[in-house]
Short mmCIF file of C-alpha atoms in Angstrom, two decimals:
data_model
loop_
_atom_site.label_atom_id
_atom_site.label_comp_id
_atom_site.label_asym_id
_atom_site.label_seq_id
_atom_site.Cartn_x
_atom_site.Cartn_y
_atom_site.Cartn_z
CA MET A 1 0.00 0.00 0.00
CA ARG A 2 1.36 3.43 -0.92
CA HIS A 3 2.59 5.42 2.04
CA ARG A 4 0.40 8.42 2.89
CA PRO A 5 1.88 11.17 5.11
CA VAL A 6 -0.27 12.72 7.79
CA LEU A 7 -1.63 16.15 6.91
CA LEU A 8 -1.10 18.61 9.75
CA VAL A 9 -3.15 21.78 9.31
CA ILE A 10 -1.50 24.64 11.21
CA ALA A 11 -3.90 27.43 12.18
CA HIS A 12 -3.05 30.71 13.85
CA GLY A 13 -5.51 30.41 16.72
CA SER A 14 -7.67 33.08 18.36
CA ARG A 15 -9.38 33.96 21.63
CA ASP A 16 -12.58 34.12 19.58
CA PRO A 17 -14.18 30.65 19.76
CA ARG A 18 -15.63 31.09 16.25
CA HIS A 19 -12.10 30.85 14.85
CA ALA A 20 -11.34 27.33 16.09
CA ALA A 21 -14.88 26.16 15.29
CA THR A 22 -14.46 27.31 11.68
CA VAL A 23 -11.03 25.70 11.36
CA HIS A 24 -12.42 22.40 12.63
CA ALA A 25 -15.34 22.63 10.19
CA LEU A 26 -12.91 23.12 7.31
CA VAL A 27 -10.80 20.15 8.43
CA ARG A 28 -13.92 17.98 8.63
CA ARG A 29 -14.71 18.89 5.03
CA VAL A 30 -11.17 17.97 3.97
CA ARG A 31 -11.51 14.58 5.67
CA ALA A 32 -14.84 14.00 3.94
CA MET A 33 -13.31 14.82 0.55
CA ARG A 34 -10.33 12.50 1.06
CA PRO A 35 -11.46 9.43 3.04
CA GLY A 36 -8.55 7.55 4.52
CA LEU A 37 -6.30 10.60 4.80
CA ARG A 38 -5.34 11.34 8.38
CA VAL A 39 -5.75 15.06 9.03
CA GLU A 40 -4.71 16.68 12.30
CA THR A 41 -5.04 20.28 13.46
CA GLY A 42 -2.58 22.29 15.53
CA PHE A 43 -2.68 25.93 16.63
CA LEU A 44 0.18 28.39 16.97
CA ASP A 45 -1.47 30.29 19.82
CA PHE A 46 -4.56 30.62 22.02
CA ASN A 47 -6.12 27.24 21.17
CA ILE A 48 -5.28 23.60 21.79
CA PRO A 49 -3.84 21.33 20.69
CA SER A 50 -0.63 23.20 20.01
CA VAL A 51 1.40 22.38 16.91
CA GLN A 52 4.23 21.09 19.08
CA GLY A 53 1.84 18.91 21.06
CA VAL A 54 0.42 17.34 17.90
CA LEU A 55 3.89 16.67 16.50
CA GLU A 56 5.01 14.99 19.73
CA SER A 57 1.85 12.88 19.76
CA LEU A 58 2.35 11.80 16.15
CA ALA A 59 5.96 10.83 16.85
CA ALA A 60 4.89 8.82 19.90
CA GLN A 61 2.38 6.93 17.74
CA GLY A 62 5.10 5.92 15.29
CA VAL A 63 4.21 8.36 12.52
CA ARG A 64 7.24 9.26 10.43
CA ASP A 65 6.03 11.47 7.56
CA VAL A 66 4.08 14.68 7.96
CA VAL A 67 2.97 17.34 5.50
CA ALA A 68 2.56 20.59 7.44
CA LEU A 69 0.11 23.02 5.84
CA PRO A 70 -0.03 26.66 7.01
CA LEU A 71 -3.68 27.68 7.09
CA LEU A 72 -2.79 31.09 5.69
CA LEU A 73 -3.87 32.99 2.61
CA THR A 74 -0.63 34.92 2.07
CA ARG A 75 3.02 34.18 2.66
CA ALA A 76 3.86 36.59 5.48
CA PHE A 77 5.61 36.40 8.86
CA HIS A 78 3.83 33.31 10.19
CA ALA A 79 4.62 31.26 7.09
CA LYS A 80 8.17 32.56 6.78
CA ALA A 81 9.26 32.52 10.43
CA ASP A 82 6.82 31.25 13.08
CA ILE A 83 5.83 27.98 11.48
CA PRO A 84 9.33 26.96 10.28
CA ALA A 85 10.61 27.65 13.81
CA VAL A 86 7.99 25.37 15.37
CA LEU A 87 8.66 22.64 12.82
CA ARG A 88 12.42 22.80 13.48
CA ASP A 89 11.66 21.88 17.11
CA ALA A 90 9.67 18.81 16.11
CA PRO A 91 10.77 15.35 17.29
CA PRO A 92 13.76 14.33 15.16
CA GLN A 93 12.21 11.09 13.93
CA LEU A 94 9.56 13.03 12.00
CA ARG A 95 10.15 13.87 8.34
CA ILE A 96 8.22 17.08 7.75
CA ARG A 97 7.58 19.04 4.60
CA GLN A 98 5.90 22.45 4.79
CA THR A 99 3.48 23.24 1.97
CA GLU A 100 2.92 26.57 0.29
CA VAL A 101 0.23 28.81 1.78
CA LEU A 102 -3.25 28.62 0.31
CA GLY A 103 -3.21 31.74 -1.82
CA PRO A 104 -3.27 32.84 -4.45
CA SER A 105 -5.45 30.26 -6.17
CA PRO A 106 -8.27 30.42 -8.74
CA LEU A 107 -10.27 28.22 -6.40
CA LEU A 108 -10.18 30.93 -3.75
CA LEU A 109 -11.65 33.42 -6.21
CA THR A 110 -14.42 30.91 -6.85
CA ALA A 111 -14.96 30.63 -3.10
CA LEU A 112 -15.13 34.44 -2.79
CA GLU A 113 -17.80 34.56 -5.47
CA ARG A 114 -19.67 31.70 -3.78
CA ARG A 115 -19.86 33.78 -0.59
CA LEU A 116 -21.01 36.88 -2.50
CA TYR A 117 -23.78 34.92 -4.21
CA GLU A 118 -24.81 33.39 -0.90
CA ALA A 119 -25.06 36.95 0.45
CA GLY A 120 -27.56 37.90 -2.26
CA LEU A 121 -25.71 38.82 -5.43
CA THR A 122 -26.19 36.98 -8.73
CA PRO A 123 -23.85 36.55 -11.70
CA ALA A 124 -26.00 39.10 -13.55
CA ASP A 125 -24.98 41.73 -10.95
CA LYS A 126 -21.26 41.51 -11.67
CA SER A 127 -20.93 44.26 -14.26
CA SER A 128 -22.70 46.81 -12.04
CA THR A 129 -21.13 45.82 -8.71
CA GLY A 130 -17.90 47.07 -7.22
CA VAL A 131 -16.18 44.67 -4.83
CA VAL A 132 -13.89 45.38 -1.90
CA LEU A 133 -11.43 42.53 -1.44
CA ALA A 134 -10.90 42.94 2.29
CA SER A 135 -7.99 41.11 3.90
CA ALA A 136 -6.61 41.11 7.42
CA GLY A 137 -3.51 43.04 6.39
CA SER A 138 0.19 42.49 6.97
CA THR A 139 3.37 44.48 7.51
CA ASP A 140 5.00 42.21 4.93
CA PRO A 141 5.03 44.04 1.57
CA GLU A 142 4.96 40.74 -0.31
CA ALA A 143 1.63 39.83 1.28
CA SER A 144 0.11 43.24 0.52
CA ALA A 145 1.30 43.06 -3.09
CA VAL A 146 -0.35 39.64 -3.47
CA ILE A 147 -3.70 41.04 -2.30
CA ALA A 148 -3.44 43.92 -4.78
CA ALA A 149 -2.59 41.47 -7.59
CA ILE A 150 -5.59 39.26 -6.72
CA ALA A 151 -7.86 42.32 -6.85
CA ARG A 152 -6.56 43.20 -10.32
CA GLU A 153 -7.04 39.64 -11.54
CA TRP A 154 -10.55 39.42 -10.10
CA ARG A 155 -11.55 42.67 -11.80
CA HIS A 156 -10.96 41.00 -15.17
CA THR A 157 -13.67 38.39 -14.48
CA GLY A 158 -16.45 40.92 -15.06
CA TRP A 159 -16.93 43.00 -11.91
CA CYS A 160 -17.49 46.75 -12.28
CA ALA A 161 -14.35 47.31 -10.18
CA VAL A 162 -12.39 45.56 -7.44
CA ARG A 163 -10.38 47.36 -4.77
CA PRO A 164 -8.15 45.81 -2.09
CA ALA A 165 -8.56 46.86 1.53
CA PHE A 166 -6.88 45.91 4.80
CA ALA A 167 -8.11 45.62 8.38
CA SER A 168 -4.66 46.36 9.80
CA ALA A 169 -1.08 47.33 8.91
CA SER A 170 -1.82 48.62 5.40
CA LEU A 171 -4.19 51.06 3.74
CA PRO A 172 -6.87 51.59 2.53
CA ARG A 173 -9.38 50.46 5.13
CA THR A 174 -12.58 48.73 4.07
CA GLU A 175 -14.77 51.79 4.57
CA ASP A 176 -12.47 53.93 2.41
CA ALA A 177 -12.55 51.38 -0.41
CA VAL A 178 -16.36 51.25 -0.18
CA ARG A 179 -16.53 55.03 -0.59
CA GLU A 180 -14.09 54.94 -3.50
CA LEU A 181 -16.27 52.45 -5.35
CA ARG A 182 -19.32 54.62 -4.69
CA ALA A 183 -17.46 57.59 -6.15
CA LEU A 184 -16.60 55.53 -9.24
CA GLY A 185 -20.31 55.15 -9.90
CA CYS A 186 -20.76 51.45 -9.18
CA GLU A 187 -24.46 50.70 -8.85
CA ARG A 188 -23.85 48.60 -5.74
CA VAL A 189 -20.86 47.84 -3.53
CA ALA A 190 -20.07 44.47 -1.98
CA VAL A 191 -17.41 43.54 0.57
CA ALA A 192 -15.76 40.14 0.21
CA PRO A 193 -13.66 39.23 3.27
CA TYR A 194 -10.52 37.44 2.11
CA VAL A 195 -10.14 35.73 5.47
CA LEU A 196 -10.58 32.15 6.54
CA ALA A 197 -12.31 32.43 9.90
CA PRO A 198 -14.12 34.92 12.12
CA GLY A 199 -12.23 36.93 14.69
CA PHE A 200 -11.07 40.41 15.69
CA LEU A 201 -9.88 41.60 12.26
CA PRO A 202 -12.81 40.08 10.31
CA ASP A 203 -15.12 41.90 12.72
CA ARG A 204 -13.28 45.12 11.87
CA ILE A 205 -13.86 44.38 8.18
CA ALA A 206 -17.56 43.91 8.90
CA ARG A 207 -17.77 47.27 10.68
CA GLY A 208 -16.02 48.90 7.73
CA ALA A 209 -18.66 47.43 5.43
CA ALA A 210 -21.48 49.34 7.13
CA GLU A 211 -22.06 51.53 4.05
CA ALA A 212 -21.83 48.64 1.57
CA ASP A 213 -24.87 46.97 0.04
CA VAL A 214 -23.61 43.42 0.53
CA LEU A 215 -21.26 41.83 3.06
CA ALA A 216 -20.16 38.27 2.29
CA ASP A 217 -19.24 35.70 4.91
CA VAL A 218 -15.66 34.59 5.56
CA LEU A 219 -14.31 31.81 3.35
CA GLY A 220 -14.51 29.25 6.14
CA PRO A 221 -15.22 25.65 5.14
CA ALA A 222 -16.14 26.43 1.54
CA PRO A 223 -15.54 23.34 -0.62
CA GLU A 224 -13.13 25.29 -2.82
CA VAL A 225 -10.97 26.07 0.21
CA ALA A 226 -10.90 22.40 1.16
CA ARG A 227 -9.82 21.56 -2.40
CA VAL A 228 -6.94 24.02 -2.14
CA LEU A 229 -5.78 22.32 1.06
CA LEU A 230 -5.73 18.98 -0.74
CA GLU A 231 -3.91 20.47 -3.73
CA ARG A 232 -1.20 21.87 -1.45
CA TYR A 233 -0.96 18.52 0.35
CA ASP A 234 -0.61 16.58 -2.90
CA ALA A 235 2.06 18.94 -4.23
CA ALA A 236 4.14 18.58 -1.08
CA ARG A 237 3.46 14.86 -0.66
CA VAL A 238 5.22 13.78 -3.85
CA PRO A 239 8.72 14.82 -2.66
CA VAL A 240 8.05 13.18 0.70
CA LEU A 241 7.20 9.90 -1.02
CA ALA A 242 10.26 10.14 -3.22
CA ALA A 243 12.45 10.75 -0.19
CA VAL A 244 11.21 7.61 1.56
CA GLY A 245 11.15 5.49 -1.58
CA ALA A 246 7.39 4.95 -1.47
#
């Protein structure tokens, strides 16, 4: 039987209980889409189990190969520093490969549109609707540039206009982007949170959307998000299998 590494989903964690509940819902969807794949969840902060605790437990159970997936939409500080540091402290008998972050991906754009349609828009509304692509924000310029590039790409799919916005660290804020789209003459304005789970910054995005016509839900356990997780796992799994001769 072909060896199958364990998938370890690494989430940031939050004091807001909605965050962990959403992460667990997403992981359940991943398990349902890939029966037989062992999927574990670890948190960097605030929630249990911790990443280190999960890794130690896996090692104690005799697991040897792990694919560690950062549950992040952009490649910023957590993906570049925090997570590699935690993985370096893993039990030495574990062979771990860290995947790429989830974004950017065409599937995530599909998930964003799913949430907008669930909030009341229809495909016929695209040409008259301006969209605010609202992310949590980052001090990492690479992450901010990725959000801006996604907004430009999404604009070409038929929306009246798409503007990036950030809940922290960068500008503009959601409310400023909403007003800009109004000034452009868009018939309606929608806010699409480019975040995975509820929490402090998503709540700030929601407050900034007060003057918008439509506020979509967070990406959460959308099936497209689960598919991206499995794509990242499969891409990282191949080198692991080659390394162990599976």
